[in-house]
Amino acid sequence: MMTLEQQFAKITARRVDLHSADELKNRLAKSIAEKKPLRIKMGADPSAPDLHLGHCVALNKLREFQDCGHTVVFIIGDFTGMIGDPSGKSATRPQLSKEKVLENAKSYQDQMFKILDPARTEVHFNSEWFGAMTFDKVIRLSAHVTVAQLLARDDFSKRYAASQPISLVEFLYPLVQAYDSVMVRADVEIGGTDQLFNLLLGREIQKAHGQEPQIVMTMPLLEGLDGVNKMSKSLGNYIAVNDTPKDVFGKTMSVSDDLMWRYFSLVLCLPDEEIAALKAAVASGARHPRDVKDELGRRVVAKFHGEAAGAEASAEFARVFSQNQLPTDIPEVVVPAEKIGILNLMVKAGLAPSTSEARRLVQAGAVKLDEEKVADVRLELEPKDGVVIRSGKRGFAKIKVG
RNA sequence: GGUGGGGUAGCGAAGUGGCCAACCGCAGCAGACUGUAAAUCUGCCCUCUAUGAGUUCGAUGGUUCGAAUCCAUCCCCCACCA
């Protein structure tokens, strides 16, 4: 078993907030003395079952807790998912059916166990306790929090000041999350920095229920592919855990140079010293930034698909984009053996959503047939097996007459 | 319940009877340059059987030669007051 100092160093790496270091040390000491693992809580929203690298930041942290011998208590917010969380923007999320929530939860777990150790993970659904909760209990729970407290939360106060709507449901959400902590007797709760308020509220509510308050730790929010906003599904700037190796690699390569260090740290958990060494190598010209990013891409792919897949994705990428050759696996599109206009062909091949879009692509000079630029939108052709249509840098389709 | 302000393309935001498929910004797509990085420049950015046609400005109905713009009804959103 690791010593207290070793555990503390590993556990607190890369964190942003920690409330508090002393409490954590005390708890770890007690855990070691009593040989009793700590219970590390994290909650998940099952409305969006696609895990991406942003989620991995916290999952990595949980894994590090597990490596120190602790137990992860994962809470799937199926109850809250069925209500429909309107948080964030004004758009109210759709209410999910019970079946859908369960289906999402299943998929969620499959993905998260690519990082977490199932043997040291407890999974709970919060409908276990909220499903049976009566309204008087809800009211009593709300008595522990004041509106002023809730308004202290950054995004609430901003929205309130800007006369933007805040739904009462949103006010209730932090309470729901806090009560989860009570029910699972969490020792520590992890979340993104945007969760700080909710996590801290968990402490208050635990105290109100006679429990020792959980230790709260927040992790940085990983910026997405646009380099500005946090990685999220709704912004479409994400790399999904379930993306193909090719996509993971390609998307990683499109991350800006400045940002790639964050990925080394938060996705791969590379120690700060190693990152500093890499940075120095790039700064001195000893290594080309492209090669460092290639290494990042390979390792990210390897994390989810194995070393071999990483190497392969890297090689394929070099072939297609550096040497400008055709990819090895081009999706085939079956077309009847009759004359067809280039625009309709592209739509059929999935290279454009409409003929109007196809027309624009041709006019922009983005479309090639067997690597020869198509100049005329009215071009008609007899389909022939094996002809490759190319649209831009990423769109490929091979014709199959049938 | 009352008062006021709103609903325009993915988002933000102009437009208040014809010059509107609708200014502009962001996002996105493509081209050039590259390291599929960043930055920059250029073009595009509702659909179609496409130098033309069709369907759009919360919904429906109306006025008009002509409506995103005017009228009526309805639906939805927000703030403040209660």
Coordinates of C-alpha atoms (C1' of nucleotides) in Angstrom, one line a residue:
Chain A
M1 CA 0.0 0.0 0.0
M2 CA 1.2 3.5 -0.8
T3 CA 2.2 5.9 2.0
L4 CA 0.1 8.9 2.8
E5 CA 2.5 11.2 1.0
Q6 CA 2.5 9.1 -2.1
Q7 CA -1.2 8.9 -2.2
F8 CA -1.6 12.6 -1.5
A9 CA 0.7 13.6 -4.3
K10 CA -0.9 11.3 -6.9
I11 CA -4.4 12.2 -5.9
T12 CA -4.0 15.9 -5.9
A13 CA -2.0 16.2 -9.2
R14 CA -3.6 18.5 -11.8
R15 CA -6.4 19.5 -9.5
V16 CA -7.8 23.0 -9.3
D17 CA -9.7 23.4 -6.1
L18 CA -9.2 21.3 -3.0
H19 CA -11.4 21.7 0.1
S20 CA -9.4 21.0 2.0
A21 CA -5.9 19.6 1.9
D22 CA -5.8 19.0 5.7
E23 CA -9.1 17.1 5.7
L24 CA -7.9 15.0 2.8
K25 CA -4.7 14.1 4.7
N26 CA -6.7 13.2 7.8
R27 CA -9.0 11.1 5.9
L28 CA -6.3 9.3 4.1
A29 CA -4.5 8.7 7.3
K30 CA -7.6 7.2 8.8
S31 CA -8.1 5.1 5.7
I32 CA -4.6 3.7 5.9
A33 CA -4.8 3.0 9.6
E34 CA -8.1 1.2 9.4
K35 CA -7.3 -0.4 6.0
K36 CA -10.6 1.0 4.8
P37 CA -10.9 2.5 1.3
L38 CA -12.4 5.9 0.9
R39 CA -15.5 6.4 -1.1
I40 CA -15.0 8.7 -4.1
K41 CA -18.1 10.0 -5.6
M42 CA -18.8 11.2 -9.1
G43 CA -22.1 11.8 -10.8
A44 CA -23.0 11.4 -14.4
D45 CA -25.8 12.7 -16.5
P46 CA -27.3 10.0 -18.7
S47 CA -28.9 12.3 -21.2
A48 CA -25.8 12.4 -23.4
P49 CA -24.3 8.9 -23.4
D50 CA -21.3 9.8 -25.5
L51 CA -18.2 10.1 -23.4
H52 CA -15.5 12.3 -24.7
L53 CA -12.0 13.4 -23.6
G54 CA -13.5 16.1 -21.4
H55 CA -15.1 13.4 -19.2
C56 CA -11.8 11.6 -19.2
V57 CA -10.2 14.3 -17.1
A58 CA -12.3 13.4 -14.1
L59 CA -12.3 9.7 -14.9
N60 CA -8.5 9.7 -15.0
K61 CA -8.5 11.2 -11.5
L62 CA -11.0 8.6 -10.2
R63 CA -8.7 5.9 -11.7
E64 CA -5.8 7.3 -9.7
F65 CA -7.9 7.1 -6.6
Q66 CA -8.5 3.4 -7.5
D67 CA -4.9 2.8 -8.0
C68 CA -4.4 4.0 -4.4
G69 CA -6.9 1.4 -3.3
H70 CA -10.0 3.5 -3.0
T71 CA -13.5 2.8 -4.1
V72 CA -15.3 4.9 -6.8
V73 CA -18.9 5.4 -6.3
F74 CA -20.5 6.3 -9.6
I75 CA -23.9 7.8 -9.6
I76 CA -26.0 7.7 -12.7
G77 CA -28.6 10.5 -12.5
D78 CA -31.4 8.5 -14.0
F79 CA -33.9 10.2 -11.8
T80 CA -32.8 13.7 -12.8
G81 CA -32.5 12.6 -16.4
M82 CA -36.2 11.7 -16.4
I83 CA -37.1 15.1 -15.2
G84 CA -35.1 16.9 -17.9
D85 CA -32.4 19.3 -16.8
P86 CA -32.7 22.8 -18.2
S87 CA -29.4 23.9 -16.9
G88 CA -27.0 26.1 -18.8
K89 CA -28.7 27.7 -21.8
S90 CA -32.3 28.4 -22.1
A91 CA -33.1 25.3 -24.1
T92 CA -34.9 22.9 -21.8
R93 CA -33.6 19.4 -22.3
P94 CA -36.1 16.8 -23.4
Q95 CA -37.5 14.5 -20.8
L96 CA -36.2 11.0 -21.3
S97 CA -38.1 7.8 -20.9
K98 CA -37.0 5.3 -18.4
E99 CA -36.0 2.9 -21.1
K100 CA -33.9 5.5 -22.8
V101 CA -32.2 6.5 -19.6
L102 CA -31.3 2.9 -18.8
E103 CA -30.0 2.4 -22.3
N104 CA -27.9 5.5 -22.1
A105 CA -26.6 4.4 -18.7
K106 CA -25.5 1.1 -20.0
S107 CA -23.6 2.7 -22.8
Y108 CA -22.1 5.1 -20.4
Q109 CA -20.7 2.4 -18.2
D110 CA -19.3 0.5 -21.2
Q111 CA -17.3 3.6 -22.0
M112 CA -16.2 4.6 -18.6
F113 CA -14.8 1.2 -17.8
K114 CA -12.2 1.9 -20.5
I115 CA -10.7 4.0 -17.8
L116 CA -12.1 2.8 -14.5
D117 CA -11.5 -0.5 -12.8
P118 CA -14.8 -2.3 -12.5
A119 CA -13.6 -4.2 -9.5
R120 CA -13.3 -1.0 -7.5
T121 CA -16.4 0.7 -8.8
E122 CA -19.8 0.9 -7.3
V123 CA -22.6 2.1 -9.6
H124 CA -25.8 3.6 -8.2
F125 CA -28.8 5.1 -9.8
N126 CA -30.2 8.0 -7.9
S127 CA -33.8 6.9 -8.6
E128 CA -32.9 4.3 -5.9
W129 CA -33.6 7.0 -3.3
F130 CA -35.3 9.8 -5.2
G131 CA -37.9 7.6 -6.7
A132 CA -39.4 6.9 -3.3
M133 CA -38.9 10.3 -1.8
T134 CA -42.0 12.1 -0.6
F135 CA -42.6 15.8 -1.0
D136 CA -42.4 16.6 2.6
K137 CA -38.8 15.3 2.6
V138 CA -38.1 17.4 -0.5
I139 CA -39.3 20.5 1.3
R140 CA -37.3 19.7 4.4
L141 CA -34.2 19.2 2.3
S142 CA -34.7 22.6 0.6
A143 CA -34.9 24.2 4.0
H144 CA -31.2 23.7 4.3
V145 CA -30.4 26.2 1.5
T146 CA -31.2 29.8 1.0
V147 CA -31.8 31.6 -2.2
A148 CA -28.9 33.9 -1.5
Q149 CA -26.6 30.9 -1.3
L150 CA -27.9 29.6 -4.6
L151 CA -27.6 33.0 -6.2
A152 CA -24.0 33.1 -5.1
R153 CA -23.2 30.5 -7.7
D154 CA -21.4 32.2 -10.6
D155 CA -23.6 31.3 -13.5
F156 CA -26.8 31.9 -11.5
S157 CA -25.7 35.4 -10.5
K158 CA -24.6 36.3 -14.0
R159 CA -27.8 35.1 -15.5
Y160 CA -29.9 36.8 -12.9
A161 CA -28.0 40.1 -13.4
A162 CA -28.5 39.7 -17.2
S163 CA -32.2 39.1 -16.7
Q164 CA -31.9 35.7 -18.1
P165 CA -34.2 32.9 -17.0
I166 CA -33.3 30.6 -14.2
S167 CA -35.7 27.8 -13.7
L168 CA -36.6 26.6 -10.2
V169 CA -35.6 23.1 -11.4
E170 CA -32.1 24.4 -11.8
F171 CA -32.2 25.7 -8.2
L172 CA -33.2 22.2 -7.1
Y173 CA -30.5 20.4 -9.0
P174 CA -27.6 21.3 -6.7
L175 CA -29.7 20.0 -3.8
V176 CA -30.3 16.7 -5.6
Q177 CA -26.7 16.3 -6.3
A178 CA -25.8 17.2 -2.7
Y179 CA -28.3 14.7 -1.4
D180 CA -26.7 12.0 -3.5
S181 CA -23.6 12.5 -1.4
V182 CA -25.5 11.9 1.8
M183 CA -27.0 8.7 0.4
V184 CA -23.7 7.2 -0.6
R185 CA -21.8 8.6 2.3
A186 CA -19.2 10.1 0.0
D187 CA -15.7 10.8 1.5
V188 CA -14.6 12.7 -1.6
E189 CA -16.4 14.1 -4.6
I190 CA -14.8 15.0 -7.9
G191 CA -16.1 17.2 -10.6
G192 CA -15.1 19.9 -13.1
T193 CA -14.4 23.4 -11.9
D194 CA -17.9 24.4 -13.0
Q195 CA -19.2 21.9 -10.4
L196 CA -17.5 23.6 -7.5
F197 CA -20.7 25.1 -6.1
N198 CA -22.7 21.9 -6.2
L199 CA -19.8 20.0 -4.7
L200 CA -19.5 22.4 -1.8
L201 CA -23.2 22.3 -1.2
G202 CA -22.8 18.6 -0.7
R203 CA -20.7 19.4 2.3
E204 CA -23.4 21.5 3.8
I205 CA -26.1 19.0 3.3
Q206 CA -24.0 16.2 4.6
K207 CA -23.3 18.2 7.8
A208 CA -27.0 18.8 8.1
H209 CA -27.5 15.0 8.0
G210 CA -24.9 14.5 10.7
Q211 CA -22.2 13.2 8.3
E212 CA -18.6 14.3 8.1
P213 CA -18.5 16.6 5.1
Q214 CA -17.0 15.3 1.9
I215 CA -13.7 16.5 0.6
V216 CA -14.2 18.4 -2.6
M217 CA -11.8 18.5 -5.5
T218 CA -12.3 20.0 -8.9
M219 CA -10.5 19.2 -12.1
P220 CA -9.8 21.6 -15.0
L221 CA -12.2 21.8 -17.9
L222 CA -10.6 20.5 -21.1
E223 CA -10.9 22.9 -24.0
G224 CA -12.3 21.4 -27.1
L225 CA -11.1 21.3 -30.7
D226 CA -11.9 24.9 -31.2
G227 CA -9.3 25.8 -28.6
V228 CA -11.7 28.1 -26.8
N229 CA -14.8 26.5 -25.4
K230 CA -14.8 23.6 -23.0
M231 CA -15.2 20.3 -24.8
S232 CA -18.8 19.4 -25.1
K233 CA -21.1 17.4 -27.3
S234 CA -23.5 20.3 -28.0
L235 CA -20.6 22.4 -29.4
G236 CA -19.4 19.6 -31.5
N237 CA -15.8 20.2 -30.5
Y238 CA -15.2 16.9 -29.0
I239 CA -13.2 13.7 -29.4
A240 CA -15.4 10.8 -28.3
V241 CA -14.2 7.7 -26.5
N242 CA -16.1 5.7 -29.1
D243 CA -14.7 7.5 -32.1
T244 CA -12.8 5.3 -34.5
P245 CA -9.0 5.4 -34.1
K246 CA -8.7 7.3 -37.4
D247 CA -11.1 10.0 -36.1
V248 CA -9.4 10.2 -32.7
F249 CA -6.1 10.7 -34.3
G250 CA -7.2 13.1 -37.0
K251 CA -9.1 15.2 -34.4
T252 CA -6.1 15.2 -32.1
M253 CA -3.9 16.5 -34.9
S254 CA -6.2 19.4 -35.4
V255 CA -5.7 20.6 -31.8
S256 CA -3.7 23.7 -31.7
D257 CA 0.0 23.6 -30.7
D258 CA -0.7 25.7 -27.6
L259 CA -3.5 23.5 -26.4
M260 CA -1.8 20.1 -27.0
W261 CA 0.0 20.3 -23.7
R262 CA -3.3 20.4 -21.9
Y263 CA -4.2 17.2 -23.6
F264 CA -0.9 15.6 -22.6
S265 CA -1.6 16.5 -19.0
L266 CA -5.3 16.0 -18.6
V267 CA -6.0 13.2 -21.0
L268 CA -2.8 11.2 -20.7
C269 CA -1.9 12.3 -17.2
L270 CA 1.7 12.9 -18.2
P271 CA 3.6 14.4 -15.2
D272 CA 4.5 18.1 -15.3
E273 CA 8.2 17.4 -15.6
E274 CA 7.8 15.3 -18.7
I275 CA 5.6 18.0 -20.3
A276 CA 8.1 20.6 -19.5
A277 CA 10.8 18.5 -21.1
L278 CA 8.7 18.1 -24.3
K279 CA 8.0 21.8 -24.4
A280 CA 11.7 22.6 -24.0
A281 CA 12.5 20.2 -26.8
V282 CA 10.0 22.0 -29.1
A283 CA 11.2 25.4 -28.1
S284 CA 14.8 24.6 -28.8
G285 CA 13.9 23.1 -32.2
A286 CA 15.0 19.6 -31.1
R287 CA 11.6 18.3 -31.9
H288 CA 9.0 19.4 -34.5
P289 CA 5.7 20.3 -32.9
R290 CA 4.0 18.1 -35.5
D291 CA 5.9 15.1 -34.3
V292 CA 5.1 15.8 -30.7
K293 CA 1.4 16.1 -31.7
D294 CA 1.7 12.8 -33.6
E295 CA 3.0 11.2 -30.4
L296 CA 0.0 12.7 -28.5
G297 CA -2.4 11.3 -31.1
R298 CA -0.8 7.9 -31.0
R299 CA -1.0 7.7 -27.3
V300 CA -4.6 9.0 -27.1
V301 CA -5.7 6.3 -29.6
A302 CA -3.7 3.7 -27.7
K303 CA -5.5 4.6 -24.5
F304 CA -8.8 3.5 -26.0
H305 CA -7.8 1.1 -28.8
G306 CA -4.4 -0.2 -28.0
E307 CA -0.9 0.5 -29.2
A308 CA -1.3 -1.1 -32.5
A309 CA -4.3 1.0 -33.4
G310 CA -2.3 4.1 -32.5
A311 CA 0.6 3.3 -34.7
E312 CA -1.8 2.4 -37.6
A313 CA -3.8 5.6 -37.3
S314 CA -0.6 7.6 -37.3
A315 CA 0.7 5.8 -40.4
E316 CA -2.6 6.2 -42.2
F317 CA -2.7 9.8 -41.4
A318 CA 0.7 10.4 -42.7
R319 CA -0.2 8.6 -45.9
V320 CA -3.4 10.4 -46.6
F321 CA -2.5 13.9 -45.5
S322 CA 1.2 14.3 -45.6
Q323 CA 1.8 12.3 -48.8
N324 CA -1.7 13.2 -50.1
Q325 CA -2.5 9.6 -51.0
L326 CA -5.9 8.0 -50.9
P327 CA -6.9 6.4 -47.6
T328 CA -6.8 2.6 -47.5
D329 CA -10.5 2.1 -46.6
I330 CA -12.8 4.2 -48.8
P331 CA -16.5 3.6 -48.2
E332 CA -18.2 2.1 -51.2
V333 CA -21.3 3.5 -52.7
V334 CA -23.5 1.4 -54.8
V335 CA -25.0 3.2 -57.8
P336 CA -27.1 1.9 -60.7
A337 CA -25.4 1.5 -64.1
E338 CA -26.9 4.5 -65.7
K339 CA -25.8 8.0 -66.4
I340 CA -25.9 10.2 -63.4
G341 CA -25.1 13.9 -62.8
I342 CA -22.1 14.6 -60.5
L343 CA -24.3 16.5 -58.1
N344 CA -26.7 13.7 -57.5
L345 CA -23.8 11.2 -57.4
M346 CA -22.3 13.2 -54.5
V347 CA -25.5 13.3 -52.6
K348 CA -25.9 9.5 -53.1
A349 CA -22.4 9.0 -51.9
G350 CA -23.1 10.9 -48.8
L351 CA -20.5 13.6 -49.7
A352 CA -23.1 16.3 -49.6
P353 CA -26.4 16.7 -47.8
S354 CA -28.1 18.4 -50.8
T355 CA -27.4 19.0 -54.5
S356 CA -27.1 22.7 -53.7
E357 CA -24.3 21.9 -51.3
A358 CA -22.7 19.6 -53.9
R359 CA -22.9 22.3 -56.4
R360 CA -21.1 24.7 -54.1
L361 CA -18.4 22.2 -53.5
V362 CA -17.9 21.7 -57.2
Q363 CA -17.8 25.4 -57.8
A364 CA -15.3 25.8 -55.0
G365 CA -13.0 23.4 -56.8
A366 CA -13.2 20.9 -53.9
V367 CA -14.4 17.9 -55.9
K368 CA -12.3 15.4 -57.8
L369 CA -12.9 12.2 -59.7
D370 CA -10.0 9.9 -59.6
E371 CA -7.9 12.9 -58.4
E372 CA -9.0 15.0 -61.3
K373 CA -10.7 18.2 -60.5
V374 CA -14.4 18.4 -61.6
A375 CA -14.9 21.8 -63.2
D376 CA -18.5 21.6 -64.4
V377 CA -21.5 21.1 -62.2
R378 CA -23.4 19.7 -65.2
L379 CA -21.0 16.9 -65.6
E380 CA -22.7 13.6 -66.2
L381 CA -20.9 10.3 -66.1
E382 CA -21.4 6.6 -66.6
P383 CA -20.6 5.0 -63.3
K384 CA -17.6 2.7 -63.4
D385 CA -16.4 0.3 -60.6
G386 CA -13.5 1.7 -58.5
V387 CA -13.8 5.3 -59.5
V388 CA -13.0 7.4 -56.4
I389 CA -14.9 10.6 -55.7
R390 CA -13.2 13.0 -53.5
S391 CA -14.7 16.0 -51.8
G392 CA -12.4 18.3 -49.9
K393 CA -9.7 16.8 -47.7
R394 CA -11.9 14.4 -45.8
G395 CA -14.6 13.1 -48.1
F396 CA -14.1 10.0 -50.0
A397 CA -16.3 7.4 -51.8
K398 CA -15.7 4.6 -54.2
I399 CA -18.2 3.8 -56.8
K400 CA -19.6 0.3 -57.1
V401 CA -22.0 -0.3 -60.0
G402 CA -24.9 -2.5 -58.9
Chain B
rG1 C1' -53.7 38.2 -12.3
rG2 C1' -51.4 43.2 -13.9
rU3 C1' -47.6 46.1 -16.7
rG4 C1' -43.8 46.2 -20.2
rG5 C1' -40.5 43.7 -23.8
rG6 C1' -39.9 39.7 -27.2
rG7 C1' -40.3 35.3 -31.0
rU8 C1' -36.1 36.5 -38.2
rA9 C1' -31.8 30.9 -41.3
rG10 C1' -27.0 26.7 -36.2
rC11 C1' -26.3 31.1 -32.6
rG12 C1' -26.3 36.5 -32.0
rA13 C1' -28.5 40.5 -34.5
rA14 C1' -30.5 44.2 -38.6
rG15 C1' -34.7 44.8 -41.5
rU16 C1' -41.2 47.8 -39.8
rG17 C1' -45.4 47.5 -47.3
rG18 C1' -42.1 46.5 -53.1
rC19 C1' -34.8 47.6 -54.3
rC20 C1' -35.7 40.6 -49.3
rA21 C1' -33.7 34.3 -49.9
rA22 C1' -33.5 38.8 -46.2
rC23 C1' -27.4 43.9 -44.0
rC24 C1' -23.8 42.3 -40.4
rG25 C1' -21.0 39.3 -36.7
rC26 C1' -19.9 34.3 -34.8
rA27 C1' -19.8 29.2 -35.9
rG28 C1' -19.4 26.0 -40.2
rC29 C1' -17.8 24.4 -45.3
rA30 C1' -14.3 24.9 -49.4
rG31 C1' -9.9 27.0 -51.9
rA32 C1' -4.7 29.3 -51.3
rC33 C1' -0.6 29.0 -47.8
rU34 C1' 0.9 24.9 -44.3
rG35 C1' 2.5 20.7 -40.1
rU36 C1' -5.4 18.5 -41.9
rA37 C1' -1.7 23.6 -36.0
rA38 C1' -2.2 28.8 -35.4
rA39 C1' -2.5 33.2 -38.2
rU40 C1' -3.9 35.3 -42.9
rC41 C1' -6.3 36.0 -47.7
rU42 C1' -10.6 34.4 -51.0
rG43 C1' -15.3 32.2 -52.0
rC44 C1' -19.6 29.8 -50.1
rC45 C1' -23.2 29.3 -46.4
rC46 C1' -32.7 27.3 -47.6
rU47 C1' -34.1 23.7 -51.6
rC48 C1' -34.6 22.0 -56.7
rU49 C1' -34.8 18.7 -62.8
rA50 C1' -30.9 25.6 -61.6
rU51 C1' -28.7 32.0 -65.9
rG52 C1' -34.8 29.8 -64.0
rA53 C1' -38.3 28.0 -60.2
rG54 C1' -40.1 26.8 -55.4
rU55 C1' -40.5 27.2 -50.0
rU56 C1' -39.0 30.6 -45.6
rC57 C1' -39.0 35.4 -41.0
rG58 C1' -43.6 31.6 -33.9
rA59 C1' -49.0 29.6 -36.0
rU60 C1' -53.5 30.4 -38.6
rG61 C1' -56.6 33.7 -41.2
rG62 C1' -57.2 38.5 -43.5
rU63 C1' -56.1 43.6 -46.0
rU64 C1' -53.1 44.6 -50.5
rC65 C1' -51.3 44.4 -57.4
rG66 C1' -47.5 43.2 -53.6
rA67 C1' -46.4 41.4 -46.5
rA68 C1' -40.7 39.4 -42.4
rU69 C1' -43.0 44.3 -42.4
rC70 C1' -50.3 46.3 -41.7
rC71 C1' -54.9 44.0 -39.1
rA72 C1' -57.3 39.8 -36.2
rU73 C1' -57.0 35.5 -33.4
rC74 C1' -53.9 32.0 -31.2
rC75 C1' -49.3 29.7 -29.3
rC76 C1' -44.7 30.4 -26.8
rC77 C1' -40.6 33.1 -24.1
rC78 C1' -38.7 36.9 -20.6
rA79 C1' -38.5 40.8 -16.9
rC80 C1' -40.9 43.6 -13.2
rC81 C1' -45.2 44.2 -10.0
rA82 C1' -48.9 41.1 -7.2

